[in-house]
PDB file of C-alpha atoms in Angstrom:
ATOM      1  CA  UNK A 341      56.751 243.999 188.245  1.00  0.00           C
ATOM      2  CA  UNK A 342      58.549 243.575 191.810  1.00  0.00           C
ATOM      3  CA  UNK A 343      56.793 245.629 194.603  1.00  0.00           C
ATOM      4  CA  UNK A 344      58.779 247.517 197.358  1.00  0.00           C
ATOM      5  CA  UNK A 345      61.480 245.102 198.385  1.00  0.00           C
ATOM      6  CA  UNK A 346      63.239 245.589 201.897  1.00  0.00           C
ATOM      7  CA  UNK A 347      65.858 244.006 203.522  1.00  0.00           C
ATOM      8  CA  UNK A 348      67.245 242.473 205.920  1.00  0.00           C
ATOM      9  CA  UNK A 349      63.811 240.583 206.923  1.00  0.00           C
ATOM     10  CA  UNK A 350      64.816 239.941 210.351  1.00  0.00           C
ATOM     11  CA  UNK A 351      67.977 241.155 212.910  1.00  0.00           C
ATOM     12  CA  UNK A 352      68.790 241.272 216.231  1.00  0.00           C
ATOM     13  CA  UNK A 353      70.625 244.137 217.870  1.00  0.00           C
ATOM     14  CA  UNK A 354      72.086 244.762 220.919  1.00  0.00           C
ATOM     15  CA  UNK A 355      71.299 248.218 222.800  1.00  0.00           C
ATOM     16  CA  UNK A 356      73.590 250.967 221.780  1.00  0.00           C
ATOM     17  CA  UNK A 357      74.557 249.346 218.705  1.00  0.00           C
ATOM     18  CA  UNK A 358      73.344 251.219 215.176  1.00  0.00           C
ATOM     19  CA  UNK A 359      71.314 249.194 212.375  1.00  0.00           C
ATOM     20  CA  UNK A 360      70.912 250.114 208.808  1.00  0.00           C
ATOM     21  CA  UNK A 361      67.704 248.849 206.810  1.00  0.00           C
ATOM     22  CA  UNK A 362      67.392 249.104 203.032  1.00  0.00           C
ATOM     23  CA  UNK A 363      64.638 249.695 200.609  1.00  0.00           C
ATOM     24  CA  UNK A 364      63.848 249.336 196.940  1.00  0.00           C
ATOM     25  CA  UNK A 365      60.944 251.075 195.834  1.00  0.00           C
ATOM     26  CA  UNK A 366      57.796 249.915 193.265  1.00  0.00           C
ATOM     27  CA  UNK A 367      59.254 250.373 189.706  1.00  0.00           C
ATOM     28  CA  UNK A 368      58.836 253.847 188.919  1.00  0.00           C
ATOM     29  CA  UNK A 369      58.175 255.372 192.439  1.00  0.00           C
ATOM     30  CA  UNK A 370      59.905 258.163 193.210  1.00  0.00           C
ATOM     31  CA  UNK A 371      58.768 259.208 196.913  1.00  0.00           C
ATOM     32  CA  UNK A 372      59.750 256.676 199.958  1.00  0.00           C
ATOM     33  CA  UNK A 373      58.586 256.816 203.139  1.00  0.00           C
ATOM     34  CA  UNK A 374      59.340 254.922 206.178  1.00  0.00           C
ATOM     35  CA  UNK A 375      57.157 253.843 209.257  1.00  0.00           C
ATOM     36  CA  UNK A 376      57.636 252.310 212.563  1.00  0.00           C
ATOM     37  CA  UNK A 377      55.177 249.645 213.743  1.00  0.00           C
ATOM     38  CA  UNK A 378      55.383 248.790 217.189  1.00  0.00           C
ATOM     39  CA  UNK A 379      53.517 245.441 218.660  1.00  0.00           C
ATOM     40  CA  UNK A 380      49.909 245.885 218.424  1.00  0.00           C
ATOM     41  CA  UNK A 381      49.936 249.536 217.242  1.00  0.00           C
ATOM     42  CA  UNK A 382      49.527 251.126 213.988  1.00  0.00           C
ATOM     43  CA  UNK A 383      52.470 252.170 211.604  1.00  0.00           C
ATOM     44  CA  UNK A 384      53.884 255.713 212.839  1.00  0.00           C
ATOM     45  CA  UNK A 385      55.521 258.097 210.059  1.00  0.00           C
ATOM     46  CA  UNK A 386      59.251 258.446 210.582  1.00  0.00           C
ATOM     47  CA  UNK A 387      60.169 260.683 207.274  1.00  0.00           C
ATOM     48  CA  UNK A 388      59.788 260.772 203.837  1.00  0.00           C
ATOM     49  CA  UNK A 389      62.181 261.162 200.992  1.00  0.00           C
ATOM     50  CA  UNK A 390      61.908 262.605 197.734  1.00  0.00           C
ATOM     51  CA  UNK A 391      64.615 263.613 194.944  1.00  0.00           C
ATOM     52  CA  UNK A 392      67.161 262.514 197.583  1.00  0.00           C
ATOM     53  CA  UNK A 393      66.347 265.071 200.289  1.00  0.00           C
ATOM     54  CA  UNK A 394      64.289 264.400 203.468  1.00  0.00           C
ATOM     55  CA  UNK A 395      60.810 266.351 202.673  1.00  0.00           C
ATOM     56  CA  UNK A 396      59.125 265.791 205.852  1.00  0.00           C
ATOM     57  CA  UNK A 397      59.645 264.144 209.452  1.00  0.00           C
ATOM     58  CA  UNK A 398      57.461 262.924 212.081  1.00  0.00           C
ATOM     59  CA  UNK A 399      57.999 263.186 215.660  1.00  0.00           C
ATOM     60  CA  UNK A 400      61.012 260.841 216.116  1.00  0.00           C
ATOM     61  CA  UNK A 401      64.520 261.903 217.518  1.00  0.00           C
ATOM     62  CA  UNK A 402      67.744 262.438 215.208  1.00  0.00           C
ATOM     63  CA  UNK A 403      68.934 258.989 216.194  1.00  0.00           C
ATOM     64  CA  UNK A 404      66.613 258.009 213.178  1.00  0.00           C
ATOM     65  CA  UNK A 405      67.843 259.009 210.050  1.00  0.00           C
ATOM     66  CA  UNK A 406      68.164 258.443 206.018  1.00  0.00           C
ATOM     67  CA  UNK A 407      69.085 258.607 202.657  1.00  0.00           C
ATOM     68  CA  UNK A 408      67.916 258.212 199.404  1.00  0.00           C
ATOM     69  CA  UNK A 409      69.874 257.387 196.153  1.00  0.00           C
ATOM     70  CA  UNK A 410      69.467 258.736 192.583  1.00  0.00           C
ATOM     71  CA  UNK A 411      68.063 255.191 191.775  1.00  0.00           C
ATOM     72  CA  UNK A 412      65.166 256.031 194.589  1.00  0.00           C
ATOM     73  CA  UNK A 413      66.327 253.278 196.940  1.00  0.00           C
ATOM     74  CA  UNK A 414      66.790 254.181 200.386  1.00  0.00           C
ATOM     75  CA  UNK A 415      68.350 253.502 203.786  1.00  0.00           C
ATOM     76  CA  UNK A 416      66.924 254.010 207.372  1.00  0.00           C
ATOM     77  CA  UNK A 417      69.596 254.399 209.966  1.00  0.00           C
ATOM     78  CA  UNK A 418      69.118 253.992 213.683  1.00  0.00           C
ATOM     79  CA  UNK A 419      71.805 254.975 216.018  1.00  0.00           C
ATOM     80  CA  UNK A 420      72.307 254.111 219.816  1.00  0.00           C
ATOM     81  CA  UNK A 421      69.592 251.255 219.413  1.00  0.00           C
ATOM     82  CA  UNK A 422      67.015 251.334 222.686  1.00  0.00           C
ATOM     83  CA  UNK A 423      64.908 248.089 223.653  1.00  0.00           C
ATOM     84  CA  UNK A 424      61.710 250.774 222.910  1.00  0.00           C
ATOM     85  CA  UNK A 425      63.085 250.600 219.034  1.00  0.00           C
ATOM     86  CA  UNK A 426      62.276 247.106 218.857  1.00  0.00           C
ATOM     87  CA  UNK A 427      59.381 246.973 215.984  1.00  0.00           C
ATOM     88  CA  UNK A 428      58.730 246.497 212.265  1.00  0.00           C
ATOM     89  CA  UNK A 429      59.825 248.869 210.247  1.00  0.00           C
ATOM     90  CA  UNK A 430      57.885 249.559 206.903  1.00  0.00           C
ATOM     91  CA  UNK A 431      58.964 250.880 203.820  1.00  0.00           C
ATOM     92  CA  UNK A 432      56.574 252.546 201.528  1.00  0.00           C
ATOM     93  CA  UNK A 433      56.749 254.038 198.114  1.00  0.00           C
ATOM     94  CA  UNK A 434      54.402 256.215 195.995  1.00  0.00           C
ATOM     95  CA  UNK A 435      54.396 258.763 193.078  1.00  0.00           C
ATOM     96  CA  UNK A 436      54.727 262.301 194.083  1.00  0.00           C
ATOM     97  CA  UNK A 437      51.354 263.273 193.514  1.00  0.00           C
ATOM     98  CA  UNK A 438      48.302 263.612 195.890  1.00  0.00           C
ATOM     99  CA  UNK A 439      45.907 260.809 195.521  1.00  0.00           C
ATOM    100  CA  UNK A 440      48.460 258.344 194.342  1.00  0.00           C
ATOM    101  CA  UNK A 441      48.507 254.710 195.884  1.00  0.00           C
ATOM    102  CA  UNK A 442      51.187 254.179 198.500  1.00  0.00           C
ATOM    103  CA  UNK A 443      52.531 250.447 198.331  1.00  0.00           C
ATOM    104  CA  UNK A 444      54.134 248.885 201.286  1.00  0.00           C
ATOM    105  CA  UNK A 445      56.747 246.140 201.534  1.00  0.00           C
ATOM    106  CA  UNK A 446      56.967 243.439 203.841  1.00  0.00           C
ATOM    107  CA  UNK A 447      59.074 244.988 206.714  1.00  0.00           C
ATOM    108  CA  UNK A 448      62.311 244.196 208.618  1.00  0.00           C
ATOM    109  CA  UNK A 449      61.587 243.186 211.985  1.00  0.00           C
ATOM    110  CA  UNK A 450      64.310 244.653 214.402  1.00  0.00           C
ATOM    111  CA  UNK A 451      65.062 243.216 217.748  1.00  0.00           C
ATOM    112  CA  UNK A 452      66.682 245.193 220.227  1.00  0.00           C
ATOM    113  CA  UNK A 453      68.082 243.071 223.373  1.00  0.00           C
TER     114      UNK A 453
ATOM    115  CA  UNK B1290      46.829 267.563 213.610  1.00  0.00           C
ATOM    116  CA  UNK B1291      45.566 264.534 211.896  1.00  0.00           C
ATOM    117  CA  UNK B1292      44.034 261.603 213.714  1.00  0.00           C
ATOM    118  CA  UNK B1293      42.201 258.285 213.054  1.00  0.00           C
ATOM    119  CA  UNK B1294      40.157 256.283 215.641  1.00  0.00           C
ATOM    120  CA  UNK B1295      38.868 253.141 214.804  1.00  0.00           C
ATOM    121  CA  UNK B1296      36.833 250.743 216.626  1.00  0.00           C
ATOM    122  CA  UNK B1297      38.629 248.288 218.932  1.00  0.00           C
ATOM    123  CA  UNK B1298      38.827 244.587 218.535  1.00  0.00           C
ATOM    124  CA  UNK B1299      38.899 242.016 218.586  1.00  0.00           C
ATOM    125  CA  UNK B1300      35.986 241.598 216.161  1.00  0.00           C
ATOM    126  CA  UNK B1301      34.643 238.091 216.357  1.00  0.00           C
ATOM    127  CA  UNK B1302      32.455 237.192 213.666  1.00  0.00           C
ATOM    128  CA  UNK B1303      31.024 233.578 212.493  1.00  0.00           C
ATOM    129  CA  UNK B1304      31.523 233.317 208.631  1.00  0.00           C
ATOM    130  CA  UNK B1305      29.018 234.807 206.524  1.00  0.00           C
ATOM    131  CA  UNK B1306      28.411 237.107 208.908  1.00  0.00           C
ATOM    132  CA  UNK B1307      28.188 240.742 207.925  1.00  0.00           C
ATOM    133  CA  UNK B1308      31.248 242.935 208.892  1.00  0.00           C
ATOM    134  CA  UNK B1309      31.446 246.684 209.906  1.00  0.00           C
ATOM    135  CA  UNK B1310      34.556 248.249 211.038  1.00  0.00           C
ATOM    136  CA  UNK B1311      33.917 252.171 212.269  1.00  0.00           C
ATOM    137  CA  UNK B1312      36.397 254.646 211.184  1.00  0.00           C
ATOM    138  CA  UNK B1313      36.219 258.494 211.797  1.00  0.00           C
ATOM    139  CA  UNK B1314      39.043 260.906 210.982  1.00  0.00           C
ATOM    140  CA  UNK B1315      40.148 264.514 211.973  1.00  0.00           C
ATOM    141  CA  UNK B1316      42.176 266.206 209.318  1.00  0.00           C
ATOM    142  CA  UNK B1317      42.743 269.502 207.813  1.00  0.00           C
ATOM    143  CA  UNK B1318      41.583 269.787 203.977  1.00  0.00           C
ATOM    144  CA  UNK B1319      40.594 267.052 202.467  1.00  0.00           C
ATOM    145  CA  UNK B1320      42.384 263.645 202.773  1.00  0.00           C
ATOM    146  CA  UNK B1321      42.320 260.877 200.814  1.00  0.00           C
ATOM    147  CA  UNK B1322      40.965 257.810 202.605  1.00  0.00           C
ATOM    148  CA  UNK B1323      42.414 254.443 202.946  1.00  0.00           C
ATOM    149  CA  UNK B1324      41.937 250.724 204.432  1.00  0.00           C
ATOM    150  CA  UNK B1325      44.901 248.569 204.726  1.00  0.00           C
ATOM    151  CA  UNK B1326      45.097 244.781 205.592  1.00  0.00           C
ATOM    152  CA  UNK B1327      47.565 243.099 207.616  1.00  0.00           C
ATOM    153  CA  UNK B1328      48.065 239.322 207.741  1.00  0.00           C
ATOM    154  CA  UNK B1329      50.098 237.624 210.447  1.00  0.00           C
ATOM    155  CA  UNK B1330      53.531 238.343 210.279  1.00  0.00           C
ATOM    156  CA  UNK B1331      53.125 240.480 206.807  1.00  0.00           C
ATOM    157  CA  UNK B1332      53.472 243.950 205.434  1.00  0.00           C
ATOM    158  CA  UNK B1333      50.532 246.249 205.159  1.00  0.00           C
ATOM    159  CA  UNK B1334      48.218 245.768 201.527  1.00  0.00           C
ATOM    160  CA  UNK B1335      46.199 248.404 200.104  1.00  0.00           C
ATOM    161  CA  UNK B1336      42.547 246.956 200.756  1.00  0.00           C
ATOM    162  CA  UNK B1337      40.824 250.031 199.269  1.00  0.00           C
ATOM    163  CA  UNK B1338      40.707 253.815 198.977  1.00  0.00           C
ATOM    164  CA  UNK B1339      38.742 256.793 198.207  1.00  0.00           C
ATOM    165  CA  UNK B1340      40.256 260.360 197.421  1.00  0.00           C
ATOM    166  CA  UNK B1341      37.011 262.597 197.679  1.00  0.00           C
ATOM    167  CA  UNK B1342      33.820 262.880 199.440  1.00  0.00           C
ATOM    168  CA  UNK B1343      30.727 260.472 198.661  1.00  0.00           C
ATOM    169  CA  UNK B1344      33.277 258.433 196.712  1.00  0.00           C
ATOM    170  CA  UNK B1345      32.985 254.582 197.528  1.00  0.00           C
ATOM    171  CA  UNK B1346      35.879 252.317 197.508  1.00  0.00           C
ATOM    172  CA  UNK B1347      35.559 248.744 196.564  1.00  0.00           C
ATOM    173  CA  UNK B1348      37.534 245.334 196.728  1.00  0.00           C
ATOM    174  CA  UNK B1349      37.223 241.801 197.372  1.00  0.00           C
ATOM    175  CA  UNK B1350      33.862 242.338 198.533  1.00  0.00           C
ATOM    176  CA  UNK B1351      34.583 244.935 200.975  1.00  0.00           C
ATOM    177  CA  UNK B1352      33.236 248.473 200.773  1.00  0.00           C
ATOM    178  CA  UNK B1353      33.811 252.003 202.409  1.00  0.00           C
ATOM    179  CA  UNK B1354      32.232 255.253 201.715  1.00  0.00           C
ATOM    180  CA  UNK B1355      34.007 258.587 202.086  1.00  0.00           C
ATOM    181  CA  UNK B1356      31.834 260.677 204.148  1.00  0.00           C
ATOM    182  CA  UNK B1357      32.567 264.154 205.015  1.00  0.00           C
ATOM    183  CA  UNK B1358      29.761 265.541 206.558  1.00  0.00           C
ATOM    184  CA  UNK B1359      30.251 262.888 209.537  1.00  0.00           C
ATOM    185  CA  UNK B1360      34.247 262.232 208.842  1.00  0.00           C
ATOM    186  CA  UNK B1361      33.780 258.527 208.743  1.00  0.00           C
ATOM    187  CA  UNK B1362      34.647 255.856 206.524  1.00  0.00           C
ATOM    188  CA  UNK B1363      33.507 252.807 207.730  1.00  0.00           C
ATOM    189  CA  UNK B1364      34.305 249.556 206.465  1.00  0.00           C
ATOM    190  CA  UNK B1365      31.783 246.996 205.410  1.00  0.00           C
ATOM    191  CA  UNK B1366      31.714 243.529 204.232  1.00  0.00           C
ATOM    192  CA  UNK B1367      28.158 241.623 203.423  1.00  0.00           C
ATOM    193  CA  UNK B1368      29.607 237.725 204.108  1.00  0.00           C
ATOM    194  CA  UNK B1369      33.013 237.204 205.749  1.00  0.00           C
ATOM    195  CA  UNK B1370      35.584 234.076 205.155  1.00  0.00           C
ATOM    196  CA  UNK B1371      37.645 232.742 207.565  1.00  0.00           C
ATOM    197  CA  UNK B1372      40.437 234.045 205.241  1.00  0.00           C
ATOM    198  CA  UNK B1373      39.342 237.423 205.965  1.00  0.00           C
ATOM    199  CA  UNK B1374      41.217 237.289 209.563  1.00  0.00           C
ATOM    200  CA  UNK B1375      43.753 239.722 209.828  1.00  0.00           C
ATOM    201  CA  UNK B1376      44.085 243.261 210.974  1.00  0.00           C
ATOM    202  CA  UNK B1377      42.672 245.922 209.464  1.00  0.00           C
ATOM    203  CA  UNK B1378      43.751 249.288 209.616  1.00  0.00           C
ATOM    204  CA  UNK B1379      42.343 253.028 208.326  1.00  0.00           C
ATOM    205  CA  UNK B1380      44.635 255.548 207.496  1.00  0.00           C
ATOM    206  CA  UNK B1381      44.193 258.919 205.938  1.00  0.00           C
ATOM    207  CA  UNK B1382      47.007 261.159 203.668  1.00  0.00           C
ATOM    208  CA  UNK B1383      46.274 264.919 203.725  1.00  0.00           C
ATOM    209  CA  UNK B1384      49.153 265.541 201.259  1.00  0.00           C
ATOM    210  CA  UNK B1385      52.370 264.183 200.100  1.00  0.00           C
ATOM    211  CA  UNK B1386      52.093 260.715 200.364  1.00  0.00           C
ATOM    212  CA  UNK B1387      51.772 260.962 204.260  1.00  0.00           C
ATOM    213  CA  UNK B1388      49.791 258.427 205.762  1.00  0.00           C
ATOM    214  CA  UNK B1389      48.296 258.636 209.523  1.00  0.00           C
ATOM    215  CA  UNK B1390      46.739 255.538 210.650  1.00  0.00           C
ATOM    216  CA  UNK B1391      44.298 254.372 213.154  1.00  0.00           C
ATOM    217  CA  UNK B1392      45.670 251.504 216.067  1.00  0.00           C
ATOM    218  CA  UNK B1393      43.864 248.892 213.984  1.00  0.00           C
ATOM    219  CA  UNK B1394      41.156 246.662 214.411  1.00  0.00           C
ATOM    220  CA  UNK B1395      41.649 242.766 214.518  1.00  0.00           C
ATOM    221  CA  UNK B1396      39.002 240.498 212.784  1.00  0.00           C
ATOM    222  CA  UNK B1397      38.804 237.116 213.793  1.00  0.00           C
ATOM    223  CA  UNK B1398      36.422 234.784 211.943  1.00  0.00           C
ATOM    224  CA  UNK B1399      35.292 231.250 212.586  1.00  0.00           C
ATOM    225  CA  UNK B1400      33.787 228.422 210.544  1.00  0.00           C
TER     226      UNK B1400
END
């Protein structure tokens, strides 16, 4: 059983560019969340998708957007990249039920230069 | 709002020493509590969890007890190994599978 898979693993972008990160949830999971982890910090919640809709959103600007497909896979898009967007972006999946375990992927390392 | 506070690191121990990493939380309602571990260059792995007061989560020799009266979820291990060197994150989920994390505590274990 594959866990949460993310792509790409590493990427470098220039300020002002746009980036798309992809995530496939663990088999059977219907809820996908995205987190940003800056170096030396804990992960910060960006947003969550369930039934192809954004259900919750953290304190991130509109430059951060996402999508969930019918097969539950998800994308994170970041427009107008800033140097401060350099971070590890983690995708997490779970079942839509309280107390269920949340599983994380290995993450996508984004460097903005 | 929700918040998690954990002890700052790094925590430096010799192999076979006893480990405690403190974690306290602020949350509305009755959250689920988690410890995640992150090895260098990797994503997060769930270490253990507890979903209600007085529950004890345990895994790989690590334990943590959900203490509602002190709003704490301290991580303990009786005898650490070099392979336990990693960053440990305490986190809570107050509903809808959305995690609030602490800043992380780095553990360094020397032979």
